[in-house]
PDB file of N, CA and C in Angstrom:
ATOM      1  N   ASN A   1      22.500  56.665 -17.873  1.00  0.00           N
ATOM      2  CA  ASN A   1      21.597  56.005 -16.807  1.00  0.00           C
ATOM      3  C   ASN A   1      20.879  54.287 -17.305  1.00  0.00           C
ATOM      4  N   PHE A   2      20.505  54.541 -18.152  1.00  0.00           N
ATOM      5  CA  PHE A   2      20.227  53.610 -19.663  1.00  0.00           C
ATOM      6  C   PHE A   2      21.078  52.226 -18.869  1.00  0.00           C
ATOM      7  N   ARG A   3      22.310  52.296 -19.344  1.00  0.00           N
ATOM      8  CA  ARG A   3      23.669  51.207 -19.702  1.00  0.00           C
ATOM      9  C   ARG A   3      23.351  51.561 -17.957  1.00  0.00           C
ATOM     10  N   ASN A   4      23.830  52.153 -17.575  1.00  0.00           N
ATOM     11  CA  ASN A   4      23.752  51.376 -15.379  1.00  0.00           C
ATOM     12  C   ASN A   4      22.850  50.703 -15.405  1.00  0.00           C
ATOM     13  N   ARG A   5      21.052  50.960 -16.005  1.00  0.00           N
ATOM     14  CA  ARG A   5      20.310  50.327 -15.221  1.00  0.00           C
ATOM     15  C   ARG A   5      20.647  48.557 -16.135  1.00  0.00           C
ATOM     16  N   GLY A   6      20.673  48.488 -17.284  1.00  0.00           N
ATOM     17  CA  GLY A   6      21.078  47.363 -18.009  1.00  0.00           C
ATOM     18  C   GLY A   6      22.497  46.681 -17.242  1.00  0.00           C
ATOM     19  N   GLU A   7      23.166  47.241 -17.187  1.00  0.00           N
ATOM     20  CA  GLU A   7      24.932  46.766 -16.154  1.00  0.00           C
ATOM     21  C   GLU A   7      24.030  46.321 -14.680  1.00  0.00           C
ATOM     22  N   GLN A   8      22.743  46.867 -14.220  1.00  0.00           N
ATOM     23  CA  GLN A   8      22.744  46.949 -12.771  1.00  0.00           C
ATOM     24  C   GLN A   8      21.338  45.559 -13.287  1.00  0.00           C
ATOM     25  N   SER A   9      20.940  44.826 -13.919  1.00  0.00           N
ATOM     26  CA  SER A   9      19.968  43.757 -14.474  1.00  0.00           C
ATOM     27  C   SER A   9      20.463  42.271 -14.788  1.00  0.00           C
ATOM     28  N   LEU A  10      22.068  42.912 -15.250  1.00  0.00           N
ATOM     29  CA  LEU A  10      22.534  41.845 -15.731  1.00  0.00           C
ATOM     30  C   LEU A  10      23.146  41.286 -14.785  1.00  0.00           C
ATOM     31  N   VAL A  11      23.692  42.253 -13.268  1.00  0.00           N
ATOM     32  CA  VAL A  11      24.243  41.415 -12.080  1.00  0.00           C
ATOM     33  C   VAL A  11      23.575  41.029 -11.515  1.00  0.00           C
ATOM     34  N   LEU A  12      22.188  41.810 -11.657  1.00  0.00           N
ATOM     35  CA  LEU A  12      20.985  40.950 -10.587  1.00  0.00           C
ATOM     36  C   LEU A  12      20.503  39.482 -11.029  1.00  0.00           C
ATOM     37  N   ALA A  13      20.676  39.381 -12.248  1.00  0.00           N
ATOM     38  CA  ALA A  13      20.273  37.709 -13.057  1.00  0.00           C
ATOM     39  C   ALA A  13      21.009  36.681 -12.613  1.00  0.00           C
ATOM     40  N   ASP A  14      22.946  37.456 -12.867  1.00  0.00           N
ATOM     41  CA  ASP A  14      23.773  36.398 -12.304  1.00  0.00           C
ATOM     42  C   ASP A  14      23.527  35.956 -11.005  1.00  0.00           C
ATOM     43  N   GLU A  15      23.076  37.204 -10.350  1.00  0.00           N
ATOM     44  CA  GLU A  15      23.223  36.851  -8.206  1.00  0.00           C
ATOM     45  C   GLU A  15      22.071  35.320  -8.381  1.00  0.00           C
ATOM     46  N   LEU A  16      21.128  36.426  -9.214  1.00  0.00           N
ATOM     47  CA  LEU A  16      20.163  34.833  -8.674  1.00  0.00           C
ATOM     48  C   LEU A  16      20.293  33.544  -9.692  1.00  0.00           C
ATOM     49  N   GLU A  17      20.711  33.433 -10.773  1.00  0.00           N
ATOM     50  CA  GLU A  17      21.312  32.407 -11.403  1.00  0.00           C
ATOM     51  C   GLU A  17      22.005  30.932  -9.753  1.00  0.00           C
ATOM     52  N   SER A  18      23.562  32.163  -9.862  1.00  0.00           N
ATOM     53  CA  SER A  18      24.480  31.914  -8.749  1.00  0.00           C
ATOM     54  C   SER A  18      23.168  31.557  -7.060  1.00  0.00           C
ATOM     55  N   ASP A  19      22.519  32.189  -6.898  1.00  0.00           N
ATOM     56  CA  ASP A  19      22.103  31.729  -5.277  1.00  0.00           C
ATOM     57  C   ASP A  19      20.549  31.144  -5.504  1.00  0.00           C
ATOM     58  N   ILE A  20      19.818  31.885  -6.445  1.00  0.00           N
ATOM     59  CA  ILE A  20      18.165  30.976  -6.249  1.00  0.00           C
ATOM     60  C   ILE A  20      18.157  29.951  -7.445  1.00  0.00           C
ATOM     61  N   ILE A  21      18.648  29.689  -8.367  1.00  0.00           N
ATOM     62  CA  ILE A  21      18.843  28.787  -9.408  1.00  0.00           C
ATOM     63  C   ILE A  21      18.702  27.964  -8.515  1.00  0.00           C
ATOM     64  N   VAL A  22      20.549  27.479  -8.343  1.00  0.00           N
ATOM     65  CA  VAL A  22      21.476  26.702  -7.568  1.00  0.00           C
ATOM     66  C   VAL A  22      20.734  25.851  -6.727  1.00  0.00           C
ATOM     67  N   SER A  23      20.004  27.016  -5.933  1.00  0.00           N
ATOM     68  CA  SER A  23      18.982  25.983  -4.555  1.00  0.00           C
ATOM     69  C   SER A  23      18.112  25.554  -4.987  1.00  0.00           C
ATOM     70  N   PHE A  24      17.085  25.864  -5.520  1.00  0.00           N
ATOM     71  CA  PHE A  24      16.360  25.031  -6.337  1.00  0.00           C
ATOM     72  C   PHE A  24      16.811  23.604  -7.562  1.00  0.00           C
ATOM     73  N   GLU A  25      18.268  24.360  -7.936  1.00  0.00           N
ATOM     74  CA  GLU A  25      18.306  22.428  -8.937  1.00  0.00           C
ATOM     75  C   GLU A  25      18.668  21.936  -6.807  1.00  0.00           C
ATOM     76  N   CYS A  26      19.142  22.275  -5.909  1.00  0.00           N
ATOM     77  CA  CYS A  26      18.768  20.992  -5.084  1.00  0.00           C
ATOM     78  C   CYS A  26      17.964  20.298  -4.510  1.00  0.00           C
ATOM     79  N   VAL A  27      17.147  21.708  -4.280  1.00  0.00           N
ATOM     80  CA  VAL A  27      16.049  21.112  -3.607  1.00  0.00           C
ATOM     81  C   VAL A  27      15.147  19.745  -5.454  1.00  0.00           C
ATOM     82  N   ILE A  28      15.207  20.227  -5.837  1.00  0.00           N
ATOM     83  CA  ILE A  28      14.674  19.292  -6.742  1.00  0.00           C
ATOM     84  C   ILE A  28      15.201  18.052  -7.416  1.00  0.00           C
ATOM     85  N   LYS A  29      16.938  17.725  -7.343  1.00  0.00           N
ATOM     86  CA  LYS A  29      17.799  16.656  -6.995  1.00  0.00           C
ATOM     87  C   LYS A  29      16.914  16.085  -5.546  1.00  0.00           C
ATOM     88  N   GLN A  30      16.751  16.143  -4.494  1.00  0.00           N
ATOM     89  CA  GLN A  30      16.499  15.824  -3.223  1.00  0.00           C
ATOM     90  C   GLN A  30      15.484  15.219  -3.602  1.00  0.00           C
ATOM     91  N   HIS A  31      14.496  16.550  -3.985  1.00  0.00           N
ATOM     92  CA  HIS A  31      12.736  15.479  -3.970  1.00  0.00           C
ATOM     93  C   HIS A  31      12.433  14.365  -5.295  1.00  0.00           C
ATOM     94  N   LYS A  32      13.789  14.556  -6.020  1.00  0.00           N
ATOM     95  CA  LYS A  32      13.472  13.059  -7.204  1.00  0.00           C
ATOM     96  C   LYS A  32      13.890  12.130  -6.150  1.00  0.00           C
ATOM     97  N   GLU A  33      15.243  12.152  -5.450  1.00  0.00           N
ATOM     98  CA  GLU A  33      15.298  10.998  -5.165  1.00  0.00           C
ATOM     99  C   GLU A  33      14.696  10.630  -3.813  1.00  0.00           C
ATOM    100  N   VAL A  34      13.764  11.564  -3.124  1.00  0.00           N
ATOM    101  CA  VAL A  34      12.925  11.184  -1.570  1.00  0.00           C
ATOM    102  C   VAL A  34      11.560  10.422  -3.315  1.00  0.00           C
ATOM    103  N   SER A  35      11.178  10.542  -4.089  1.00  0.00           N
ATOM    104  CA  SER A  35      10.256  10.569  -4.810  1.00  0.00           C
ATOM    105  C   SER A  35      10.675   9.269  -5.265  1.00  0.00           C
ATOM    106  N   LYS A  36      11.331   8.882  -5.912  1.00  0.00           N
ATOM    107  CA  LYS A  36      12.033   7.257  -5.820  1.00  0.00           C
ATOM    108  C   LYS A  36      11.773   6.224  -4.552  1.00  0.00           C
ATOM    109  N   ARG A  37      12.166   7.320  -3.606  1.00  0.00           N
ATOM    110  CA  ARG A  37      11.879   6.544  -2.866  1.00  0.00           C
ATOM    111  C   ARG A  37      10.738   5.937  -2.198  1.00  0.00           C
ATOM    112  N   ILE A  38      10.131   7.011  -2.138  1.00  0.00           N
ATOM    113  CA  ILE A  38       9.111   6.603  -1.899  1.00  0.00           C
ATOM    114  C   ILE A  38       7.938   5.516  -2.494  1.00  0.00           C
ATOM    115  N   TYR A  39       8.478   5.227  -4.371  1.00  0.00           N
ATOM    116  CA  TYR A  39       7.662   5.146  -5.597  1.00  0.00           C
ATOM    117  C   TYR A  39       8.212   3.710  -4.460  1.00  0.00           C
ATOM    118  N   SER A  40       9.408   3.296  -4.465  1.00  0.00           N
ATOM    119  CA  SER A  40       9.962   2.192  -4.352  1.00  0.00           C
ATOM    120  C   SER A  40       9.861   0.945  -2.833  1.00  0.00           C
ATOM    121  N   ASP A  41       8.872   2.641  -1.897  1.00  0.00           N
ATOM    122  CA  ASP A  41       8.515   1.920  -0.646  1.00  0.00           C
ATOM    123  C   ASP A  41       6.966   1.378  -0.774  1.00  0.00           C
ATOM    124  N   VAL A  42       6.192   2.276  -2.061  1.00  0.00           N
ATOM    125  CA  VAL A  42       5.191   1.944  -2.059  1.00  0.00           C
ATOM    126  C   VAL A  42       4.760   0.566  -3.537  1.00  0.00           C
ATOM    127  N   GLN A  43       5.716   0.313  -3.972  1.00  0.00           N
ATOM    128  CA  GLN A  43       5.436  -1.099  -4.420  1.00  0.00           C
ATOM    129  C   GLN A  43       6.182  -1.831  -4.002  1.00  0.00           C
ATOM    130  N   LEU A  44       6.811  -1.891  -2.537  1.00  0.00           N
ATOM    131  CA  LEU A  44       7.131  -3.121  -1.841  1.00  0.00           C
ATOM    132  C   LEU A  44       5.321  -3.452  -0.661  1.00  0.00           C
ATOM    133  N   LEU A  45       5.182  -1.985  -0.341  1.00  0.00           N
ATOM    134  CA  LEU A  45       3.986  -2.292   0.201  1.00  0.00           C
ATOM    135  C   LEU A  45       2.817  -2.674  -0.832  1.00  0.00           C
ATOM    136  N   VAL A  46       2.560  -2.618  -1.573  1.00  0.00           N
ATOM    137  CA  VAL A  46       1.744  -3.050  -2.585  1.00  0.00           C
ATOM    138  C   VAL A  46       1.651  -4.909  -2.565  1.00  0.00           C
ATOM    139  N   LYS A  47       3.175  -5.225  -2.824  1.00  0.00           N
ATOM    140  CA  LYS A  47       3.671  -6.276  -2.998  1.00  0.00           C
ATOM    141  C   LYS A  47       3.246  -6.829  -1.668  1.00  0.00           C
ATOM    142  N   GLN A  48       2.690  -6.730  -0.502  1.00  0.00           N
ATOM    143  CA  GLN A  48       3.291  -6.999   0.638  1.00  0.00           C
ATOM    144  C   GLN A  48       2.045  -7.152   0.978  1.00  0.00           C
ATOM    145  N   LEU A  49       0.570  -6.521   0.496  1.00  0.00           N
ATOM    146  CA  LEU A  49      -0.343  -6.646   0.942  1.00  0.00           C
ATOM    147  C   LEU A  49      -1.447  -7.440   0.184  1.00  0.00           C
ATOM    148  N   GLN A  50      -0.856  -7.447  -1.430  1.00  0.00           N
ATOM    149  CA  GLN A  50      -1.560  -8.605  -1.971  1.00  0.00           C
ATOM    150  C   GLN A  50      -1.053 -10.035  -1.845  1.00  0.00           C
ATOM    151  N   ASP A  51       0.228 -10.341  -0.908  1.00  0.00           N
ATOM    152  CA  ASP A  51       0.053 -11.302  -0.279  1.00  0.00           C
ATOM    153  C   ASP A  51      -0.557 -11.458   0.951  1.00  0.00           C
ATOM    154  N   ARG A  52      -0.505 -11.027   2.124  1.00  0.00           N
ATOM    155  CA  ARG A  52      -1.329 -10.661   2.945  1.00  0.00           C
ATOM    156  C   ARG A  52      -2.517 -11.174   2.637  1.00  0.00           C
ATOM    157  N   ARG A  53      -3.119 -10.666   1.625  1.00  0.00           N
ATOM    158  CA  ARG A  53      -4.738 -11.359   1.050  1.00  0.00           C
ATOM    159  C   ARG A  53      -4.571 -11.686   0.606  1.00  0.00           C
ATOM    160  N   LYS A  54      -3.288 -12.488   0.389  1.00  0.00           N
ATOM    161  CA  LYS A  54      -3.775 -13.778  -0.803  1.00  0.00           C
ATOM    162  C   LYS A  54      -3.956 -15.237   0.564  1.00  0.00           C
ATOM    163  N   VAL A  55      -3.734 -15.061   1.408  1.00  0.00           N
ATOM    164  CA  VAL A  55      -2.909 -15.616   2.967  1.00  0.00           C
ATOM    165  C   VAL A  55      -4.876 -15.845   4.233  1.00  0.00           C
ATOM    166  N   HIS A  56      -5.007 -14.531   3.878  1.00  0.00           N
ATOM    167  CA  HIS A  56      -6.143 -13.932   4.882  1.00  0.00           C
ATOM    168  C   HIS A  56      -7.247 -14.811   3.528  1.00  0.00           C
ATOM    169  N   ASP A  57      -7.030 -14.789   2.408  1.00  0.00           N
ATOM    170  CA  ASP A  57      -8.696 -14.923   1.488  1.00  0.00           C
ATOM    171  C   ASP A  57      -8.692 -16.766   1.993  1.00  0.00           C
ATOM    172  N   LYS A  58      -7.507 -17.726   1.542  1.00  0.00           N
ATOM    173  CA  LYS A  58      -6.894 -19.175   1.540  1.00  0.00           C
ATOM    174  C   LYS A  58      -7.372 -19.182   3.000  1.00  0.00           C
ATOM    175  N   CYS A  59      -7.524 -18.769   4.418  1.00  0.00           N
ATOM    176  CA  CYS A  59      -7.206 -18.588   6.051  1.00  0.00           C
ATOM    177  C   CYS A  59      -9.158 -18.968   5.619  1.00  0.00           C
ATOM    178  N   ALA A  60      -9.567 -17.545   4.878  1.00  0.00           N
ATOM    179  CA  ALA A  60     -11.211 -17.809   5.117  1.00  0.00           C
ATOM    180  C   ALA A  60     -12.060 -18.949   4.581  1.00  0.00           C
ATOM    181  N   ARG A  61     -11.196 -19.339   3.454  1.00  0.00           N
ATOM    182  CA  ARG A  61     -11.760 -20.333   3.142  1.00  0.00           C
ATOM    183  C   ARG A  61     -12.053 -21.750   3.828  1.00  0.00           C
ATOM    184  N   ARG A  62     -10.785 -22.054   4.418  1.00  0.00           N
ATOM    185  CA  ARG A  62     -10.688 -23.133   5.655  1.00  0.00           C
ATOM    186  C   ARG A  62     -11.943 -23.033   6.227  1.00  0.00           C
ATOM    187  N   TYR A  63     -11.935 -21.273   6.868  1.00  0.00           N
ATOM    188  CA  TYR A  63     -12.883 -21.200   8.312  1.00  0.00           C
ATOM    189  C   TYR A  63     -13.772 -21.188   7.429  1.00  0.00           C
ATOM    190  N   GLY A  64     -14.220 -21.416   6.586  1.00  0.00           N
ATOM    191  CA  GLY A  64     -15.977 -21.312   5.973  1.00  0.00           C
ATOM    192  C   GLY A  64     -16.251 -23.012   5.633  1.00  0.00           C
ATOM    193  N   SER A  65     -15.093 -23.315   5.090  1.00  0.00           N
ATOM    194  CA  SER A  65     -15.373 -24.765   5.052  1.00  0.00           C
ATOM    195  C   SER A  65     -15.526 -25.795   6.644  1.00  0.00           C
ATOM    196  N   ARG A  66     -14.654 -25.507   7.173  1.00  0.00           N
ATOM    197  CA  ARG A  66     -15.078 -25.838   8.560  1.00  0.00           C
ATOM    198  C   ARG A  66     -16.187 -25.220   9.952  1.00  0.00           C
ATOM    199  N   CYS A  67     -16.626 -24.340   9.023  1.00  0.00           N
ATOM    200  CA  CYS A  67     -18.020 -24.014   9.048  1.00  0.00           C
ATOM    201  C   CYS A  67     -18.989 -25.229   8.969  1.00  0.00           C
ATOM    202  N   VAL A  68     -18.805 -25.729   8.050  1.00  0.00           N
ATOM    203  CA  VAL A  68     -19.749 -25.652   7.304  1.00  0.00           C
ATOM    204  C   VAL A  68     -19.971 -27.588   7.915  1.00  0.00           C
ATOM    205  N   GLU A  69     -19.312 -28.250   8.139  1.00  0.00           N
ATOM    206  CA  GLU A  69     -18.563 -29.121   8.643  1.00  0.00           C
ATOM    207  C   GLU A  69     -18.759 -29.906  10.055  1.00  0.00           C
ATOM    208  N   ALA A  70     -18.609 -28.079  10.716  1.00  0.00           N
ATOM    209  CA  ALA A  70     -19.005 -28.468  11.847  1.00  0.00           C
ATOM    210  C   ALA A  70     -20.564 -28.700  12.210  1.00  0.00           C
ATOM    211  N   GLU A  71     -20.963 -27.360  11.212  1.00  0.00           N
ATOM    212  CA  GLU A  71     -22.727 -27.092  10.675  1.00  0.00           C
ATOM    213  C   GLU A  71     -22.979 -28.483  10.732  1.00  0.00           C
ATOM    214  N   ASN A  72     -23.078 -29.219   9.335  1.00  0.00           N
ATOM    215  CA  ASN A  72     -23.265 -30.941   8.706  1.00  0.00           C
ATOM    216  C   ASN A  72     -22.888 -31.185  10.349  1.00  0.00           C
ATOM    217  N   ALA A  73     -22.300 -32.158  10.995  1.00  0.00           N
ATOM    218  CA  ALA A  73     -22.348 -32.714  12.262  1.00  0.00           C
ATOM    219  C   ALA A  73     -22.980 -32.555  13.410  1.00  0.00           C
ATOM    220  N   SER A  74     -23.097 -30.702  13.633  1.00  0.00           N
ATOM    221  CA  SER A  74     -24.232 -30.189  14.658  1.00  0.00           C
ATOM    222  C   SER A  74     -25.705 -30.580  14.169  1.00  0.00           C
ATOM    223  N   GLN A  75     -25.511 -31.063  13.237  1.00  0.00           N
ATOM    224  CA  GLN A  75     -27.258 -31.345  12.265  1.00  0.00           C
ATOM    225  C   GLN A  75     -27.279 -33.170  12.169  1.00  0.00           C
ATOM    226  N   ASP A  76     -26.672 -33.794  12.094  1.00  0.00           N
ATOM    227  CA  ASP A  76     -25.787 -35.134  12.081  1.00  0.00           C
ATOM    228  C   ASP A  76     -26.808 -35.073  13.427  1.00  0.00           C
ATOM    229  N   CYS A  77     -25.757 -34.959  15.289  1.00  0.00           N
ATOM    230  CA  CYS A  77     -26.003 -35.251  16.000  1.00  0.00           C
ATOM    231  C   CYS A  77     -27.724 -34.821  16.507  1.00  0.00           C
ATOM    232  N   LEU A  78     -28.379 -33.536  16.361  1.00  0.00           N
ATOM    233  CA  LEU A  78     -29.681 -33.554  16.016  1.00  0.00           C
ATOM    234  C   LEU A  78     -30.540 -34.556  15.762  1.00  0.00           C
ATOM    235  N   GLN A  79     -30.597 -35.259  14.269  1.00  0.00           N
ATOM    236  CA  GLN A  79     -31.064 -36.175  13.784  1.00  0.00           C
ATOM    237  C   GLN A  79     -31.718 -37.188  14.408  1.00  0.00           C
ATOM    238  N   ALA A  80     -30.140 -37.905  15.066  1.00  0.00           N
ATOM    239  CA  ALA A  80     -29.917 -38.915  15.749  1.00  0.00           C
ATOM    240  C   ALA A  80     -30.006 -38.729  17.457  1.00  0.00           C
ATOM    241  N   VAL A  81     -29.921 -37.642  18.104  1.00  0.00           N
ATOM    242  CA  VAL A  81     -30.725 -37.310  19.527  1.00  0.00           C
ATOM    243  C   VAL A  81     -32.394 -36.921  19.549  1.00  0.00           C
ATOM    244  N   SER A  82     -32.853 -36.733  18.341  1.00  0.00           N
ATOM    245  CA  SER A  82     -34.358 -36.790  18.402  1.00  0.00           C
ATOM    246  C   SER A  82     -34.614 -38.010  17.642  1.00  0.00           C
ATOM    247  N   MET A  83     -34.293 -39.261  17.161  1.00  0.00           N
ATOM    248  CA  MET A  83     -34.403 -40.678  17.441  1.00  0.00           C
ATOM    249  C   MET A  83     -34.955 -41.319  18.335  1.00  0.00           C
ATOM    250  N   LYS A  84     -35.540 -42.390  17.564  1.00  0.00           N
ATOM    251  CA  LYS A  84     -35.906 -42.708  19.138  1.00  0.00           C
ATOM    252  C   LYS A  84     -34.351 -44.052  19.552  1.00  0.00           C
ATOM    253  N   THR A  85     -34.869 -44.208  20.888  1.00  0.00           N
ATOM    254  CA  THR A  85     -33.393 -44.445  20.999  1.00  0.00           C
ATOM    255  C   THR A  85     -33.559 -46.509  20.218  1.00  0.00           C
ATOM    256  N   GLN A  86     -34.386 -47.052  19.723  1.00  0.00           N
ATOM    257  CA  GLN A  86     -34.559 -48.134  19.343  1.00  0.00           C
ATOM    258  C   GLN A  86     -33.608 -48.765  17.364  1.00  0.00           C
ATOM    259  N   GLU A  87     -34.739 -46.827  17.307  1.00  0.00           N
ATOM    260  CA  GLU A  87     -33.949 -46.533  15.726  1.00  0.00           C
ATOM    261  C   GLU A  87     -32.906 -46.338  15.718  1.00  0.00           C
ATOM    262  N   ARG A  88     -32.281 -45.359  16.395  1.00  0.00           N
ATOM    263  CA  ARG A  88     -30.944 -45.363  16.592  1.00  0.00           C
ATOM    264  C   ARG A  88     -29.878 -46.528  16.760  1.00  0.00           C
ATOM    265  N   LEU A  89     -30.475 -47.603  17.445  1.00  0.00           N
ATOM    266  CA  LEU A  89     -29.274 -48.657  18.688  1.00  0.00           C
ATOM    267  C   LEU A  89     -28.569 -49.578  16.097  1.00  0.00           C
ATOM    268  N   LYS A  90     -29.747 -48.995  15.098  1.00  0.00           N
ATOM    269  CA  LYS A  90     -29.193 -49.904  14.057  1.00  0.00           C
ATOM    270  C   LYS A  90     -28.778 -49.710  13.392  1.00  0.00           C
TER     271      LYS A  90
END
């Protein structure tokens, strides 16, 4: 009886190894491949984000500069309009 249980345990262990462990190995292999692709995609996304951020910052600086120029031009216009005609023509 004890020997029979030992043999049954060995058979069960072999079945587990052939069925479950092989399945787990396949799943692990698939997860490893997917993880590599995800990592690669994230790296690409980070690079694109950094590039877009640089372009955005450059545009924001240009916009700010143009706003300052427009504000200065409007101040000049207001000062010119507020002057008397004779002073403006000098």
